[in-house]
Tab-separated table of C-alpha atoms in Angstrom:
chain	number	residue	atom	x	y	z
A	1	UNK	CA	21.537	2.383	-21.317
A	2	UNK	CA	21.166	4.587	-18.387
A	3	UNK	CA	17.987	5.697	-16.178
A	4	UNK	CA	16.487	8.650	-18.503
A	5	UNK	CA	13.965	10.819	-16.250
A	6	UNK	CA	12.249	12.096	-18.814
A	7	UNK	CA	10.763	8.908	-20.242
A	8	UNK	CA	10.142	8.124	-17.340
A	9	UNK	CA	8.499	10.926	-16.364
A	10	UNK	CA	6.554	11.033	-19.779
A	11	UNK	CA	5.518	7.657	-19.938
A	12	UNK	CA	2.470	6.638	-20.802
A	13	UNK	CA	1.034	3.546	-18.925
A	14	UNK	CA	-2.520	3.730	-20.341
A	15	UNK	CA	-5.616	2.625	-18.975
A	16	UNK	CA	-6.021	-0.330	-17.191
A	17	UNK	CA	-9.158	-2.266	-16.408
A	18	UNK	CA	-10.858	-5.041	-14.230
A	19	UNK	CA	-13.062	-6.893	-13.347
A	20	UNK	CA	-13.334	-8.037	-9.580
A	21	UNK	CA	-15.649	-10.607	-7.475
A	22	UNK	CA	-16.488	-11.603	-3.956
A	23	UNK	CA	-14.138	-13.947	-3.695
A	24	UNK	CA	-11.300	-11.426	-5.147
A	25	UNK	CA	-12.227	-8.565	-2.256
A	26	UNK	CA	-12.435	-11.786	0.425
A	27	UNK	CA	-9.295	-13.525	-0.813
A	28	UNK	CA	-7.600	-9.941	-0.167
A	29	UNK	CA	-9.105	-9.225	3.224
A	30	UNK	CA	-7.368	-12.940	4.063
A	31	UNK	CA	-4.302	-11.414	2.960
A	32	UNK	CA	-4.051	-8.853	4.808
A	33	UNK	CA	-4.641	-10.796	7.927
A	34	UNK	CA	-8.744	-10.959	8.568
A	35	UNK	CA	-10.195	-11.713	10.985
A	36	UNK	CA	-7.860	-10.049	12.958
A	37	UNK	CA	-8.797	-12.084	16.027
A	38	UNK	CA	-10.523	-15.812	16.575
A	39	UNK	CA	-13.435	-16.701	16.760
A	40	UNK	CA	-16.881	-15.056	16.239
A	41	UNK	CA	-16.527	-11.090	15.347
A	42	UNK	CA	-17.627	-8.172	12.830
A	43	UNK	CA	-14.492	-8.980	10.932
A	44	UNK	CA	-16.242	-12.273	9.195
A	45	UNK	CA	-18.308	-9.776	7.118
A	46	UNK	CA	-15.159	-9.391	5.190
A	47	UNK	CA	-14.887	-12.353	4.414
A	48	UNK	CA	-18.195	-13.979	3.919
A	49	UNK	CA	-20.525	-13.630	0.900
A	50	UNK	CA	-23.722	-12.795	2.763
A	51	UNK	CA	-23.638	-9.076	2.657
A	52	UNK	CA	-20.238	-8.813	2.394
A	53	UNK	CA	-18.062	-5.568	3.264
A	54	UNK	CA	-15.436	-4.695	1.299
A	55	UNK	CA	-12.218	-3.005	3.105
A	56	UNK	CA	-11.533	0.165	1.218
A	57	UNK	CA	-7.678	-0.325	1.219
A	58	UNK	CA	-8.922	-3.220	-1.524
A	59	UNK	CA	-8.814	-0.355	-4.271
A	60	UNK	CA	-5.215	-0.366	-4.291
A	61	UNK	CA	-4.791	-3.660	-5.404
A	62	UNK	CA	-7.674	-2.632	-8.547
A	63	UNK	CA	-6.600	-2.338	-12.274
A	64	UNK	CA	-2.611	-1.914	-11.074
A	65	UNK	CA	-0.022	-0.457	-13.942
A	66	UNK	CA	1.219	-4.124	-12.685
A	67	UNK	CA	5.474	-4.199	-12.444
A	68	UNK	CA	6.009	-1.255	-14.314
A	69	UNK	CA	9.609	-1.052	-12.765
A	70	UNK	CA	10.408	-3.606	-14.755
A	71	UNK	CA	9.264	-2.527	-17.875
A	72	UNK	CA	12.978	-2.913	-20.114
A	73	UNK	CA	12.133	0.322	-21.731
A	74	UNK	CA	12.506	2.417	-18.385
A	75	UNK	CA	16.171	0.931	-17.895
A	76	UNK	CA	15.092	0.837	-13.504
A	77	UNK	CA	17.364	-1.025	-11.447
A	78	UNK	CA	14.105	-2.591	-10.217
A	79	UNK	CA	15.716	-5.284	-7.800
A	80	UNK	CA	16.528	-2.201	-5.858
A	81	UNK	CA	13.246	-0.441	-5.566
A	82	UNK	CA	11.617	0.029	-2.447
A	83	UNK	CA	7.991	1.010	-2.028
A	84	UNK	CA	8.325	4.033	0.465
A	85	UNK	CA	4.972	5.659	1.862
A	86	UNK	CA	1.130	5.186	0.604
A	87	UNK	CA	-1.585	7.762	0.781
A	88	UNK	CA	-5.061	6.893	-0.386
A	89	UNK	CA	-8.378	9.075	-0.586
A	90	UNK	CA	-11.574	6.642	-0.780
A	91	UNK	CA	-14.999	8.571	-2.154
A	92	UNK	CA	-17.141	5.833	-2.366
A	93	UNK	CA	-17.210	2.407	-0.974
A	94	UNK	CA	-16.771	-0.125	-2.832
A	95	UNK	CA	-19.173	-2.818	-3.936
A	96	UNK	CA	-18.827	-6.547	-3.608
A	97	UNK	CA	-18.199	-6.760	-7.360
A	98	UNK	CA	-17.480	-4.091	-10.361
A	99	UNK	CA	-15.419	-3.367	-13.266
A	100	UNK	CA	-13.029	-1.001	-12.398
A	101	UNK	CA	-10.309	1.454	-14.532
A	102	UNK	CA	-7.402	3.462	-13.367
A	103	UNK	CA	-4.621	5.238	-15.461
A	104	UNK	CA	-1.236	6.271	-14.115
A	105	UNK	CA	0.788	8.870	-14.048
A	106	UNK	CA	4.709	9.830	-12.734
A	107	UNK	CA	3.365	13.156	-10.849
A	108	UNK	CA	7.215	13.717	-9.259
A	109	UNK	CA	10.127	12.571	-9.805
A	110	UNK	CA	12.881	13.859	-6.774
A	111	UNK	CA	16.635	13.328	-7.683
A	112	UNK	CA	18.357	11.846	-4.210
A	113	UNK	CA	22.038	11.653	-5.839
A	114	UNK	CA	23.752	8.728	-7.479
A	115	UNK	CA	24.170	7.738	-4.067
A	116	UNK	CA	21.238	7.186	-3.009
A	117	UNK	CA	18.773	7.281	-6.152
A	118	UNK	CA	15.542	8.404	-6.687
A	119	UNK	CA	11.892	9.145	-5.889
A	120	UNK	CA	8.917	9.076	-7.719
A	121	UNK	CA	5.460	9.167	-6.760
A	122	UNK	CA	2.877	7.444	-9.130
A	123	UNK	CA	-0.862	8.201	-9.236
A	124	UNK	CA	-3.873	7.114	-10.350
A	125	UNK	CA	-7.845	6.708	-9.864
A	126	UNK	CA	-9.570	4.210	-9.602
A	127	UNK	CA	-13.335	4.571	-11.072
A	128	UNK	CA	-16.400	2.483	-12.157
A	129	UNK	CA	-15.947	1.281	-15.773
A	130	UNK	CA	-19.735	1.702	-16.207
A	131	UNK	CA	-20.808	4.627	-14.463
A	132	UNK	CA	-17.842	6.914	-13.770
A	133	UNK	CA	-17.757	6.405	-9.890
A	134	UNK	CA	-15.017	7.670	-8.540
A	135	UNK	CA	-13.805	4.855	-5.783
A	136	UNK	CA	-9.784	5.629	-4.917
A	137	UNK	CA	-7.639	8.480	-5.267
A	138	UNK	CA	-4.075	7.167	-4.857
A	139	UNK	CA	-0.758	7.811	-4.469
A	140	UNK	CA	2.095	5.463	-4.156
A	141	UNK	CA	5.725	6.972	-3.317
A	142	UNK	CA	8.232	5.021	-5.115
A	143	UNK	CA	12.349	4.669	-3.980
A	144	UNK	CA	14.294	3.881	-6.720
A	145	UNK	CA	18.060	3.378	-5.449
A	146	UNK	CA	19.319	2.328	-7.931
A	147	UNK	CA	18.754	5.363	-10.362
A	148	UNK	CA	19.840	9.079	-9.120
A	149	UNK	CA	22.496	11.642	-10.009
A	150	UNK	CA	20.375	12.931	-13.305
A	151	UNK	CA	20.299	16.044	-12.392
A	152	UNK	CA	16.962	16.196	-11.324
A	153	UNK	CA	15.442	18.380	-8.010
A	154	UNK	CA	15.652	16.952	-4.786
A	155	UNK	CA	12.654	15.971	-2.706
A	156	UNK	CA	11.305	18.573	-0.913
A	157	UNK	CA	10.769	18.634	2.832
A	158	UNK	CA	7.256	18.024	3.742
A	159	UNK	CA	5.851	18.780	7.058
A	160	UNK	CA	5.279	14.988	9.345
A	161	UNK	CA	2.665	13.959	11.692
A	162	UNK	CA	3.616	14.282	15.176
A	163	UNK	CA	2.205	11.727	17.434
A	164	UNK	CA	0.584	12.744	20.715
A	165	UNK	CA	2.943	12.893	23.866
A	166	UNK	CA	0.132	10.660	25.792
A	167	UNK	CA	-0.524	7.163	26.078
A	168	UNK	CA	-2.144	5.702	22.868
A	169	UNK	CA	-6.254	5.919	22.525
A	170	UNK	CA	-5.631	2.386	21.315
A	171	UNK	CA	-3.119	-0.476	21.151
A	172	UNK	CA	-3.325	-3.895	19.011
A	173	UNK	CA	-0.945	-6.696	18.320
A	174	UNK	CA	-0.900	-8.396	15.034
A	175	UNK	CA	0.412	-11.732	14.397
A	176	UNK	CA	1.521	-12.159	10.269
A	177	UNK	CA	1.025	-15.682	8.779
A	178	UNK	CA	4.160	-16.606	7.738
A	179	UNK	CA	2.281	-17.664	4.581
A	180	UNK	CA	1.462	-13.788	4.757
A	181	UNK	CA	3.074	-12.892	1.348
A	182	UNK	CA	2.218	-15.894	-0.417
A	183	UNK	CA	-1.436	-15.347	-0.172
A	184	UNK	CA	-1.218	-11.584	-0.356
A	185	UNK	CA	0.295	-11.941	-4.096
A	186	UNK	CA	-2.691	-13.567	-5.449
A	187	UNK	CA	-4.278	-9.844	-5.099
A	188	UNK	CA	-2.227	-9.331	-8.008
A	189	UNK	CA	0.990	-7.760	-6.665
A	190	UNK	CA	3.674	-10.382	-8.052
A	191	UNK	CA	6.920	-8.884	-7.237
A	192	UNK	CA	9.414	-11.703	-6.681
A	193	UNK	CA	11.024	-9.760	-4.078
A	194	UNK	CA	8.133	-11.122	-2.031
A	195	UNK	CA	8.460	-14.874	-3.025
A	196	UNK	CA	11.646	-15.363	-4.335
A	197	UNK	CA	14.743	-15.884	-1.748
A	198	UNK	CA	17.593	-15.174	-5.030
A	199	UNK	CA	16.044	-11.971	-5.523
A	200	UNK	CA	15.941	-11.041	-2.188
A	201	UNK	CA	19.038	-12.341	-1.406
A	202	UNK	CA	20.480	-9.708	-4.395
A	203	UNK	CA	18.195	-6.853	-2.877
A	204	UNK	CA	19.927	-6.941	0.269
A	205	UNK	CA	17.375	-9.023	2.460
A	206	UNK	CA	17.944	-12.678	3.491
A	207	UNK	CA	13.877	-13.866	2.848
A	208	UNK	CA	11.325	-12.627	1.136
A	209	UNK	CA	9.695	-9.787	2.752
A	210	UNK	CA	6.197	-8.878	3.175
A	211	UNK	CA	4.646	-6.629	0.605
A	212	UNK	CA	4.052	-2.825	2.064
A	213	UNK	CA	0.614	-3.100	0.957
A	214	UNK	CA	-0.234	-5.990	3.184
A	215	UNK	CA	0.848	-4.400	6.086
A	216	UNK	CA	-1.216	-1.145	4.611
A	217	UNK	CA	-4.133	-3.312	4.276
A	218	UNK	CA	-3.694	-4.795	8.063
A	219	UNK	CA	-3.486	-1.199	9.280
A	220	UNK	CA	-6.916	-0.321	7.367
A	221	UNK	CA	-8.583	-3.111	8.830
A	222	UNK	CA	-7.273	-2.144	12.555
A	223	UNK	CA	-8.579	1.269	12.440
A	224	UNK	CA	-11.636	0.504	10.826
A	225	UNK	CA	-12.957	-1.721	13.371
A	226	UNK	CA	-11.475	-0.024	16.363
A	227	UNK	CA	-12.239	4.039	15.109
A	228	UNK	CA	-15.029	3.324	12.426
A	229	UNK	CA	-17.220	0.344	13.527
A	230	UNK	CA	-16.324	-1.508	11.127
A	231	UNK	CA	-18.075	0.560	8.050
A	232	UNK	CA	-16.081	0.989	5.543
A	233	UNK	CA	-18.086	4.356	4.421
A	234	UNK	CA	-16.210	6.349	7.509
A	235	UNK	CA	-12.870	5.881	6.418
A	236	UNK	CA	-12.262	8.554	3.893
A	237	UNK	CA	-8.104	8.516	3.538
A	238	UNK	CA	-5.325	6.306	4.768
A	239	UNK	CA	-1.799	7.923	4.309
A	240	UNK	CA	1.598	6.170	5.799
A	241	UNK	CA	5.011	5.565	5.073
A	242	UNK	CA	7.092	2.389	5.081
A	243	UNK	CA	10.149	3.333	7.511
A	244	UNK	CA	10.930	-0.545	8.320
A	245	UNK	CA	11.299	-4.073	6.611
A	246	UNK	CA	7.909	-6.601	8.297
A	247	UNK	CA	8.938	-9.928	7.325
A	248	UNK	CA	6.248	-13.065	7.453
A	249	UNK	CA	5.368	-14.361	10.423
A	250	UNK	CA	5.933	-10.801	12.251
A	251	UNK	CA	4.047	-9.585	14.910
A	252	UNK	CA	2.939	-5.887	14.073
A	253	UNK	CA	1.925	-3.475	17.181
A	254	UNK	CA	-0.014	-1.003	16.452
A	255	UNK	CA	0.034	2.344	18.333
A	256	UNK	CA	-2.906	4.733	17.746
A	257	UNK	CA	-4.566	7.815	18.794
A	258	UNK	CA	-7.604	9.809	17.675
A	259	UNK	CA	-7.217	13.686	17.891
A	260	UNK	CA	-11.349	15.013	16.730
A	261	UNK	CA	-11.885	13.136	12.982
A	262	UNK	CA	-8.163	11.856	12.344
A	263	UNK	CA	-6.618	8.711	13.622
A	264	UNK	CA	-2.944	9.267	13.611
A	265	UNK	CA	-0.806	5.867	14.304
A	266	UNK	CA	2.885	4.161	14.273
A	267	UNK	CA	3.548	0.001	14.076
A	268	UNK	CA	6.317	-1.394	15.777
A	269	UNK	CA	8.126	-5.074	14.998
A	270	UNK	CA	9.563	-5.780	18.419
A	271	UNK	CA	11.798	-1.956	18.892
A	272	UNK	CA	11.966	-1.052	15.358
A	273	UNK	CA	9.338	0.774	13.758
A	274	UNK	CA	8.024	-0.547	10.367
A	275	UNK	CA	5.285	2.142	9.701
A	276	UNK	CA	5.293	6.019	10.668
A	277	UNK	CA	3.613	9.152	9.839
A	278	UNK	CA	0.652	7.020	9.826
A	279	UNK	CA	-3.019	9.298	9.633
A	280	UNK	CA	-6.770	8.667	8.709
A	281	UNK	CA	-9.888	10.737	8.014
A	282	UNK	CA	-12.372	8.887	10.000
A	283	UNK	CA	-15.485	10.003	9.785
């Protein structure tokens, strides 16, 4: 059967829950690359029990619709999607350990051409089971490109981020394990696209890559500690897009520059740039 829009853009993904620990929101700060650096540092609050700190971009890996591109239902070429830009609004910090909800919803759906397929964002909040708190706001921007020409409106223009014409306010090099995606996946994200060479082989890639949301989660932890001291109460929203492939074992360069409350930010692999349009409220 062929892609139908309007299931997709109809479909109902219910409410999903969890329950998280500690060691969940420390296993995921590994993942992402903490401590950033060697050696003695702030970063090991991440990732020890003692009064641990948990990095906000943890939420996004919280009480996930899971796969959904591969639900058979949708009919999604799903080998073919590509995760394409991230924007996340954190209210409230979140504690070492919780049960969390979120529900889903297809808030656009863009129509690129059978060409070159289509693009959907997805949203969803993620709140206390118990209490209601409201912890994430987020919004993940989905290429499918495998499944345009329906008809469907294209995407819109939308205005970018312009980085500064000046040198950066601050520069950091990241080295990725290249166990990076291996460990990242036990977050919860188990796309084989990440850990299986066939199906990235058919995708177009010769190796797994690394999951977007790693190198996300990386670029939270790099402006929290050098804009936000490290608190993860100052860092209110974390918006990028994905304009490059990061494979494990990469070495990400981060580019940054604070203009008032805003970080804005780009990260290089060697010439090409992997991450763009990159901005945080930090408060």
């Amino acid at each position: 059967m062929p892609f139908d829009a309007e299931r997709l853009k109809t479909w109902e993904f219910g409410t999903r829950t969890q329950s998280y620990t500690a060691r969940d929101a420390m296993l995921y700060a590994l993942g992402v690359g903490m401590p950033l650096e060697p050696g003695e540092s702030d970063d090991l609050g991440f990732l020890t029990e003692d009064a641990l700190r948990v990095l906000p971009s943890f939420a996004v890996t919280l009480a996930t619709p899971g796969m959904w591109p591969k639900l058979p239902e949708l009919e999604i070429a799903w080998e073919k999607v590509l995760h394409m830009a991230h924007a996340c609004r954190f209210h409230t910090p979140l504690p070492p350990e919780a049960r969390v909800e979120s529900r889903a919803e297809i808030t656009e759906l863009y129509d690129r051409g059978a060409d070159k397929g289509s693009v959907c964002i997805l949203r969803r909040e993620v709140r206390d089971t118990d209490d209601g708190t409201l912890y994430a706001t987020i919004d993940q921007t989905v290429a499918m490109r495998g499944d345009g020409g329906f008809g469907g409106a294209p995407m819109p223009r939308q205005p970018r981020p312009q980085m500064p014409d000046r040198a950066p306010d601050h520069v950091q090099s990241v080295a990725t394990s290249p166990r990076a995606a291996y460990i990242y996946r036990l977050s919860g994200d188990y796309n084989p696209l990440h850990s299986d060479y066939d199906v990235a082989r058919r995708a177009g890639f010769d190796a797994p890559i690394l999951h977007g949301l790693a190198s996300y989660g990386t670029a939270c932890a790099v402006l929290l500690r050098a804009f936000g001291g490290g608190d993860p109460a100052r860092m209110r929203s974390l918006d990028l897009r994905f304009s490059g492939i990061v494979f494990p074992g990469d070495r990400l360069d981060f580019s940054c520059w604070q203009e008032g409350g805003r970080v804005l930010f780009e990260v290089r692999v060697g010439d090409r740039v992997v991450i763009d349009q990159g901005v945080s409220d930090i408060s």
